[in-house]
Coordinates of C-alpha atoms and ligand atoms in Angstrom, one line a residue:
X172 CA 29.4 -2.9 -31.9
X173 CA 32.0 -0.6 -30.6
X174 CA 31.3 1.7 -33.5
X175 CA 27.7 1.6 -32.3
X176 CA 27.8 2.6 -28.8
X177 CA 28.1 6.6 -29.1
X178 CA 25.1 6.7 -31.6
X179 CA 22.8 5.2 -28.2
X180 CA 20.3 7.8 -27.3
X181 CA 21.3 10.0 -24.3
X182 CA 19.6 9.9 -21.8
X183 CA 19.1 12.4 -18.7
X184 CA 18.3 9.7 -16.0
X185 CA 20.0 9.3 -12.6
X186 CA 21.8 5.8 -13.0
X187 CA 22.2 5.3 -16.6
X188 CA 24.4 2.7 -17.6
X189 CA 24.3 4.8 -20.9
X190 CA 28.5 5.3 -20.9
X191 CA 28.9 2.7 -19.2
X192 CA 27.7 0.4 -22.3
X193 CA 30.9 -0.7 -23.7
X194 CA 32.1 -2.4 -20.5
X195 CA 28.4 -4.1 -20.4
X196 CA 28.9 -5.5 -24.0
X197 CA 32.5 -6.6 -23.5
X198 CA 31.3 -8.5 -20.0
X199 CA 27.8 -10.1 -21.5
X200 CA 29.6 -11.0 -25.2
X201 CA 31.7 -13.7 -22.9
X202 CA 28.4 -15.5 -21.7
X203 CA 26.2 -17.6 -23.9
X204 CA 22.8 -16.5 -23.8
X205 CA 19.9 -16.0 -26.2
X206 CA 17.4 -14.9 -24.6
X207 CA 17.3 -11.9 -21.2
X208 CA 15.5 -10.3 -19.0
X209 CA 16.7 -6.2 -17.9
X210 CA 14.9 -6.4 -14.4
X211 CA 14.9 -2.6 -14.1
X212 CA 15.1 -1.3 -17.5
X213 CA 15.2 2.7 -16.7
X214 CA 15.9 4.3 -20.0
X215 CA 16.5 1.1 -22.1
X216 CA 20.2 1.5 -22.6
X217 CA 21.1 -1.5 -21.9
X218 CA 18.2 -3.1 -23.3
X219 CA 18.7 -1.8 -26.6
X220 CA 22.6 -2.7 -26.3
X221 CA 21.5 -6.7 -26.0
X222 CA 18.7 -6.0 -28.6
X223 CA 21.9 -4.7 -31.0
X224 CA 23.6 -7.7 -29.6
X225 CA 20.6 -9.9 -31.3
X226 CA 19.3 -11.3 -27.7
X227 CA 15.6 -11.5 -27.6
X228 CA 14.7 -9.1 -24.9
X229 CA 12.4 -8.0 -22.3
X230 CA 12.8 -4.9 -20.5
X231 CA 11.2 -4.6 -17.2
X232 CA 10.4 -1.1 -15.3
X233 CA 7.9 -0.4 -12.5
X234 CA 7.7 3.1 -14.2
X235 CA 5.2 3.7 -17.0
X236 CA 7.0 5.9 -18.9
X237 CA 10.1 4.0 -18.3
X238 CA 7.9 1.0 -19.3
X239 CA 6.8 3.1 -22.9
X240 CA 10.6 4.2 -23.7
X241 CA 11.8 0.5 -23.5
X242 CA 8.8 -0.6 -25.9
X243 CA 9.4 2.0 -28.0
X244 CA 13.4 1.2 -28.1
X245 CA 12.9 -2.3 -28.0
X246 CA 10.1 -2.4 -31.2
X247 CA 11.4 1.0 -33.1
X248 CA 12.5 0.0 -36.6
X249 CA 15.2 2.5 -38.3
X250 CA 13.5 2.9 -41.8
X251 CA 10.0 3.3 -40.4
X252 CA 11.1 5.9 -38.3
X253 CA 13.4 8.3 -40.7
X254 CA 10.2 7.6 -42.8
X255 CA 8.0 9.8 -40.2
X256 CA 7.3 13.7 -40.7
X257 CA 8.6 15.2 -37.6
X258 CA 7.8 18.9 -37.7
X259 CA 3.9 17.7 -38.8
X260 CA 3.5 14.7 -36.1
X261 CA 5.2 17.4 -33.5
X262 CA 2.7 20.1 -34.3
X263 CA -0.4 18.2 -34.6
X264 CA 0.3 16.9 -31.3
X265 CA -0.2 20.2 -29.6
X266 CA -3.0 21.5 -31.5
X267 CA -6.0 22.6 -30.0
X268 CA -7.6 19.9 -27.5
X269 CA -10.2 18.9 -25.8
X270 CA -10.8 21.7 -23.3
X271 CA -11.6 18.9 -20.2
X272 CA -8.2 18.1 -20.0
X273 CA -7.0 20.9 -18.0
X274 CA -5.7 19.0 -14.7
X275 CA -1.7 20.3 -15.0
X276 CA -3.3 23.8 -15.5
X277 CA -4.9 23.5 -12.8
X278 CA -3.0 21.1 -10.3
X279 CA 0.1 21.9 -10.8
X280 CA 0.5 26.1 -11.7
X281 CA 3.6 27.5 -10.1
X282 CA 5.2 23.7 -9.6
X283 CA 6.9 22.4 -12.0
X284 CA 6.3 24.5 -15.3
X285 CA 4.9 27.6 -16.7
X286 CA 0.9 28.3 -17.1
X287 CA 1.8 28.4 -20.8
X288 CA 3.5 24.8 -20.8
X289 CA 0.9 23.5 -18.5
X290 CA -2.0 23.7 -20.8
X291 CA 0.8 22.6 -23.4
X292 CA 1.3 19.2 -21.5
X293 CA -2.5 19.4 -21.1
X294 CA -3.2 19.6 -25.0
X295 CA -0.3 17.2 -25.6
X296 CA -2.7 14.5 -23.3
X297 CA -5.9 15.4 -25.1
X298 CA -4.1 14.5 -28.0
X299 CA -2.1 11.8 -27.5
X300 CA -5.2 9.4 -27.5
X301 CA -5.7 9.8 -31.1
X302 CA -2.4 7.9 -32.1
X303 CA -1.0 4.4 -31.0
X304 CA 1.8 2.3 -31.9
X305 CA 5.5 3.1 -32.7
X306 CA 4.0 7.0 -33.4
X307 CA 2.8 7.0 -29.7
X308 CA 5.6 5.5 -27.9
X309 CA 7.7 7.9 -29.5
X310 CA 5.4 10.8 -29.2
X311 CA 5.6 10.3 -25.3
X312 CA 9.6 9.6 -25.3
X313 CA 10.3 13.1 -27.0
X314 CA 7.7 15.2 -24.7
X315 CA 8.8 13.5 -21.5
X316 CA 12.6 13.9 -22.6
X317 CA 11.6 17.6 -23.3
X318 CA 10.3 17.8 -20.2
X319 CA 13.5 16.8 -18.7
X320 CA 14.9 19.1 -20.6
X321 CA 13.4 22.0 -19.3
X322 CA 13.6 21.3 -15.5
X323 CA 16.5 22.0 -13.0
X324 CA 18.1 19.0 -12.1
X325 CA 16.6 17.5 -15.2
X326 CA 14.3 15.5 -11.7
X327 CA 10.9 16.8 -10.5
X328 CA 11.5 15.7 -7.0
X329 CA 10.4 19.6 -5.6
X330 CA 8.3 22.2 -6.1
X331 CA 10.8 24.7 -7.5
X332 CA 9.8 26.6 -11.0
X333 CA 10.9 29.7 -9.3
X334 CA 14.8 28.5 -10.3
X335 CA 13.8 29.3 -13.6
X336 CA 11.8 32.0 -13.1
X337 CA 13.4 34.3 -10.7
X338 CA 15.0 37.3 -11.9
X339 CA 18.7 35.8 -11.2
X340 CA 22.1 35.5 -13.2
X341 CA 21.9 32.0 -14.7
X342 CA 24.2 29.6 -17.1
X343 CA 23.5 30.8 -20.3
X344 CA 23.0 26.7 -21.2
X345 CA 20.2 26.3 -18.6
X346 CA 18.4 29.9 -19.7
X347 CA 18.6 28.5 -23.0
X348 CA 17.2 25.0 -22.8
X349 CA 14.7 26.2 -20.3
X350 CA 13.4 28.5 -22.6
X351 CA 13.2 26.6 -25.6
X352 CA 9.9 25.2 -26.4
X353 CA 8.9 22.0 -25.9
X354 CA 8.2 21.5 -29.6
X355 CA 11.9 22.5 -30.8
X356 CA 13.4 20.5 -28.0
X357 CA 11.2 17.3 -29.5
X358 CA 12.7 17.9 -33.1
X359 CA 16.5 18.0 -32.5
X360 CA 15.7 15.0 -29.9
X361 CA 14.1 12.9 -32.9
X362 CA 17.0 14.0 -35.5
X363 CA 19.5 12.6 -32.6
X364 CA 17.0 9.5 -32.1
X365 CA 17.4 8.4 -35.8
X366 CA 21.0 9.0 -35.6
X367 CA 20.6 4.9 -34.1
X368 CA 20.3 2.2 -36.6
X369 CA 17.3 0.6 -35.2
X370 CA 17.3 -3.1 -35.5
X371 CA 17.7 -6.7 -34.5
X372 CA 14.3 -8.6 -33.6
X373 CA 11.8 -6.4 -31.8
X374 CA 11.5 -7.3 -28.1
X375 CA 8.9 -6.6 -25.2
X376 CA 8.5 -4.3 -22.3
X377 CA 6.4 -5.1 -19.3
X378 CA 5.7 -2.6 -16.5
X379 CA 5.7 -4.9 -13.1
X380 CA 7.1 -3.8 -10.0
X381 CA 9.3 -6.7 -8.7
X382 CA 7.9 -7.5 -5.4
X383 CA 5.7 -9.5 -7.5
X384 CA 7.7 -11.8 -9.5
X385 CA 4.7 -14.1 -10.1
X386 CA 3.9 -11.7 -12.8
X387 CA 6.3 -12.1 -15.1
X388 CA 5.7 -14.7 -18.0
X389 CA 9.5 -14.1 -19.6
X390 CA 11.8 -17.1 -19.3
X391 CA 15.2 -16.2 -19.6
X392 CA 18.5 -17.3 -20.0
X393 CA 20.4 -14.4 -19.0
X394 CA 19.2 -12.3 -15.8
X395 CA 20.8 -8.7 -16.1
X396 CA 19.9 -6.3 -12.6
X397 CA 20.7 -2.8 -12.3
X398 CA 18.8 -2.3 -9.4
X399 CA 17.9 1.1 -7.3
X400 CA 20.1 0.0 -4.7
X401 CA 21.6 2.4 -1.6
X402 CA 24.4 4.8 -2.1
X403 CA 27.4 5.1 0.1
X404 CA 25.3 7.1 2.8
X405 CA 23.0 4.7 2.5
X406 CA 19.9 6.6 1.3
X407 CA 18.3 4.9 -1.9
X408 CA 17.6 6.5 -5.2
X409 CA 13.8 7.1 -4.7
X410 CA 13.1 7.0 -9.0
X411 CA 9.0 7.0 -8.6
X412 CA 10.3 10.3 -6.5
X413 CA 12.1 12.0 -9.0
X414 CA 10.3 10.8 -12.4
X415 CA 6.6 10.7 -11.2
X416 CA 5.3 13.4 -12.8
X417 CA 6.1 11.5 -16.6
X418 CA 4.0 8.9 -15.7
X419 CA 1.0 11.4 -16.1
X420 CA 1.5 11.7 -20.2
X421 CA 0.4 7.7 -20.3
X422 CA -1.9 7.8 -17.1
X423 CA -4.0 10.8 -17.3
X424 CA -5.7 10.5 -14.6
X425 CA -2.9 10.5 -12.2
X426 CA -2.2 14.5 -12.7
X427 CA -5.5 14.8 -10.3
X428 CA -4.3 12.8 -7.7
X429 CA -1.0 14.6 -6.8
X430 CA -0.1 13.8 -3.0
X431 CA -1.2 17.2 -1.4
X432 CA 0.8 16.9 1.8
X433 CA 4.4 17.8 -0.5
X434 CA 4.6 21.3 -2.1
X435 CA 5.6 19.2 -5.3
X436 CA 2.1 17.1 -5.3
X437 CA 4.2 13.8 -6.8
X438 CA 1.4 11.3 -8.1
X439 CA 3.2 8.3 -8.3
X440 CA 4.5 6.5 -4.7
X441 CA 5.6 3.2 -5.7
X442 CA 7.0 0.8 -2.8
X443 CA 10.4 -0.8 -3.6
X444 CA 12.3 -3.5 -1.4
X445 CA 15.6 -1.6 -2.0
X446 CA 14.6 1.0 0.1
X447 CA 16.6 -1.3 3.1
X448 CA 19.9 -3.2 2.4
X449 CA 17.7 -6.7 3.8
X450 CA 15.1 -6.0 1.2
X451 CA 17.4 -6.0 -1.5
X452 CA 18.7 -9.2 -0.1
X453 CA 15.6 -10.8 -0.1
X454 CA 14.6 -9.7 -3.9
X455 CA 17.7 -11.1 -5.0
X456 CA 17.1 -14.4 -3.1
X457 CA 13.7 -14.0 -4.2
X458 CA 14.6 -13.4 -8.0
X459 CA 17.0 -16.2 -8.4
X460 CA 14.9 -18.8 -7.0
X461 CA 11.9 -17.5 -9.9
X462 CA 14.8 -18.1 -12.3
X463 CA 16.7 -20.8 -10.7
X464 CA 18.5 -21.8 -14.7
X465 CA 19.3 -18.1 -15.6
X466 CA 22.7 -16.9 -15.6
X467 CA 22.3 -13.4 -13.4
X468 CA 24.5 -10.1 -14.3
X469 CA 24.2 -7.4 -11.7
X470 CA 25.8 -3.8 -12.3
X471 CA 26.6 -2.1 -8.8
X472 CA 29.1 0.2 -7.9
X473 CA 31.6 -0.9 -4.9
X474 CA 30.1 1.3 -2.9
X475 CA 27.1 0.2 -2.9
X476 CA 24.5 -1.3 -0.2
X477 CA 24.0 -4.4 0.2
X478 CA 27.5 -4.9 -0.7
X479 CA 29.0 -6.7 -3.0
X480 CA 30.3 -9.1 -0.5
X481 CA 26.7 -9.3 0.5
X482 CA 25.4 -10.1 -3.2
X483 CA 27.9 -13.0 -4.1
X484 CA 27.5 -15.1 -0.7
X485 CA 24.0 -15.0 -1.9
X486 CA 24.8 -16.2 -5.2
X487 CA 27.7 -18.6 -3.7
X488 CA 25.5 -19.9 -0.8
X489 CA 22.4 -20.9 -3.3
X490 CA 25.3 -22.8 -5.5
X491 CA 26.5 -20.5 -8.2
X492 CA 29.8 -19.7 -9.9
X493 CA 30.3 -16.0 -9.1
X494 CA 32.5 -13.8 -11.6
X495 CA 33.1 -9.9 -10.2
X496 CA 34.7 -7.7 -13.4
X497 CA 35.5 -3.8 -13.0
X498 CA 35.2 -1.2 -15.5
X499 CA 39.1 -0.5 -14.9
X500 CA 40.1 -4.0 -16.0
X501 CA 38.6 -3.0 -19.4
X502 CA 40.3 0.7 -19.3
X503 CA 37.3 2.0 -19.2
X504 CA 37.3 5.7 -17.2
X505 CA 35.0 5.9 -13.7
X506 CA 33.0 9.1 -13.1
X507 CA 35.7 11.5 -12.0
X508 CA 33.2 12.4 -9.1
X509 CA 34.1 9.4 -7.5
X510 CA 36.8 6.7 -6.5
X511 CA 34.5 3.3 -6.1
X512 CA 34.4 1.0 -8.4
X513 CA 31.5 0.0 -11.4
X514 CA 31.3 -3.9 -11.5
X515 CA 29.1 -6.1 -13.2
X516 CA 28.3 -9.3 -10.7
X517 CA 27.9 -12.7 -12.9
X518 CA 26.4 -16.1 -10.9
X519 CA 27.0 -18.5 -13.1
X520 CA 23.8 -21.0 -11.9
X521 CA 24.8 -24.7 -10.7
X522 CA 23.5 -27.5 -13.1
Ligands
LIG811 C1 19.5 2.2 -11.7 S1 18.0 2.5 -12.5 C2 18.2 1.5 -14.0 C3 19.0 2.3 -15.0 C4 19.1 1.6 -16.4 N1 19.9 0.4 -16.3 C5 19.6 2.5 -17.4 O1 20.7 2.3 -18.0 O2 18.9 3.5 -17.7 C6 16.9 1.5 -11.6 C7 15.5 1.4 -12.2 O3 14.7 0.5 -11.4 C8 13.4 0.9 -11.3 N2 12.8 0.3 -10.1 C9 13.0 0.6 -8.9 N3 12.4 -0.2 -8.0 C10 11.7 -1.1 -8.8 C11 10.8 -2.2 -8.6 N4 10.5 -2.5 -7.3 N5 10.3 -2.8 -9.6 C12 10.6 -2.5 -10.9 N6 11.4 -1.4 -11.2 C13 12.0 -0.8 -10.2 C14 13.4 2.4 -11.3 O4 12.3 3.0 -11.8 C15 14.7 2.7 -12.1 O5 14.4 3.1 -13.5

């Protein structure tokens, strides 16, 4: 496995646990578990680590594109994919398209992109409907990566094409990658993407936003939360915020209904209950009593609010053994930006 870890696909998402994966994997190989649940799935890191573990998994993110990376990480199979023609699928994707699907030229000129890469995304969309499956996931994983790619900050949480517009000395990196089209950044993405030896039993991905845990059907034995809790100055990480606008390439639609009262139009708005340190409390109270026989894993920074204090008398008042590890008892390095500490919070469930 540790041979494994720095094939995993990067990923340019605020809060990936993506280098933090071999301290997950050395905490969750002590537990026994066969089956989990990845609450708030984000890119599918970890998801795909416990599919590579063989764990039967379901990946859970209140984002749709979040919610079409897991399934396409969570179902991709290695042979099937070095088996597809990248430069054809990637070209026939942005050919000519219906002409009706011109919202992003149209809503969003002088945003977020270029006129030109407008009516690209907007061709991408018309086009997108003709394939399904493993093709489409993966379709929608490279452009929305691309995407990524090519804005500042890698977020679209403002209205600000003019950073890469403006006649300024820039990096010679960002210039680059900002430049390139979305087409070449989708081909060296897929040749990194296959670098992964997809396997292990395909697993599901469900798109529910957790205030309503009545909707899950998954029974699990393992519980693991990375949730979008508050930061040291207590302001939460508003994701819908920053990664609305890649929810358009699966729901059309919602390029047309950009909130008009921001310069940056976002279309998603998604409540969370981690917007307050009692809300958090209360999903977690909430979550263990809809899974009262799953062991829980939560990955939170010592920083972090609700605390961790906060997290285990939860877990310890409803009954459960709590375990705390830190990355630095397993050597592995914290961001250098930083002197908290990344743990992973286990509650063992009483019998
Ligand atoms: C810290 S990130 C998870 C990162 C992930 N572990 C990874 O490695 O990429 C938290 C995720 O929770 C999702 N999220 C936030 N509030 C949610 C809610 N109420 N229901 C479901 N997902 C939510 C966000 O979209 C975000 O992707």
């Amino acid at each position: 496995m540790e041979d494994l870890l720095p094939c995993f696909p990067s990923t340019r998402y605020q809060g990936s646990k993506r280098k933090l994966l071999p301290f997950i994997y050395r905490v969750c190989e002590g537990y026994d578990f066969e089956s989990v649940l990845d609450l708030y799935s984000g890119t599918a890191s970890v998801s795909l680590l416990f599919r590579s573990m063989g764990k039967s998994v379901t990946a859970n993110d209140y984002m749709q594109y979040n919610a079409s990376t897991a399934r396409l990480m969570l179902s991709a199979d290695h042979s099937a994919l070095c088996g597809i023609d990248i430069d054809c699928l990637v070209s026939d994707v942005f050919r000519d398209g219906n002409p009706a699907f011109n919202s992003v030229e149209i809503e969003f000129e002088g945003i977020y992109f270029t006129q030109e890469e407008n009516r690209q995304i907007d061709r991408f969309c018309s086009n997108i409907v003709d394939y399904n499956g493993v093709e489409k996931d993966l379709l929608i994983y490279l452009m929305g990566q691309a995407m990524l790619m090519k804005r500042p900050y890698n977020l679209f949480h403002r209205a600000n094409l003019h950073m890469r517009t403006k006649d300024v000395p820039r990096s010679f990196g960002n210039a680059k990658t900002w430049e390139s089209s979305f087409e070449k950044h989708m081909i060296s993405l897929f040749r990194k993407l296959i670098k992964f030896p997809f396997d292990g039993r395909p697993g599901k991905s469900v798109c529910i936003n957790t205030q309503n845990l009545d909707q899950f059907d998954a029974e699990p034995d393992f519980l693991y939360l990375d949730p979008p809790y508050l930061n040291k100055k207590k302001v939460a990480v508003d994701y819908a915020g920053f990664y609305h606008f890649l929810d358009g390439l699966i729901d059309y639609d919602l390029f047309k209904k950009g909130n008009v009262k921001s310069p940056h139009k976002p279309i998603v708005n998604s409540t969370s209950r981690w917007k307050t340190r009692e809300g958090g409390l209360e999903e977690i109270r909430d979550i263990i009593k809809r899974w009262p026989k799953a062991i829980v894993a939560i990955s939170y920074r010592g920083d972090g609010e609700p605390s961790i204090e906060d997290l285990k008398q939860v877990l310890g008042g409803a009954g459960y053994l709590v375990e705390n590890h830190q990355a630095m008892d397993y050597k592995y390095a914290l961001s250098k930006s930083s002197n908290t500490t990344e743990d992973i919070i286990i509650g063992i469930p009483p019998r």
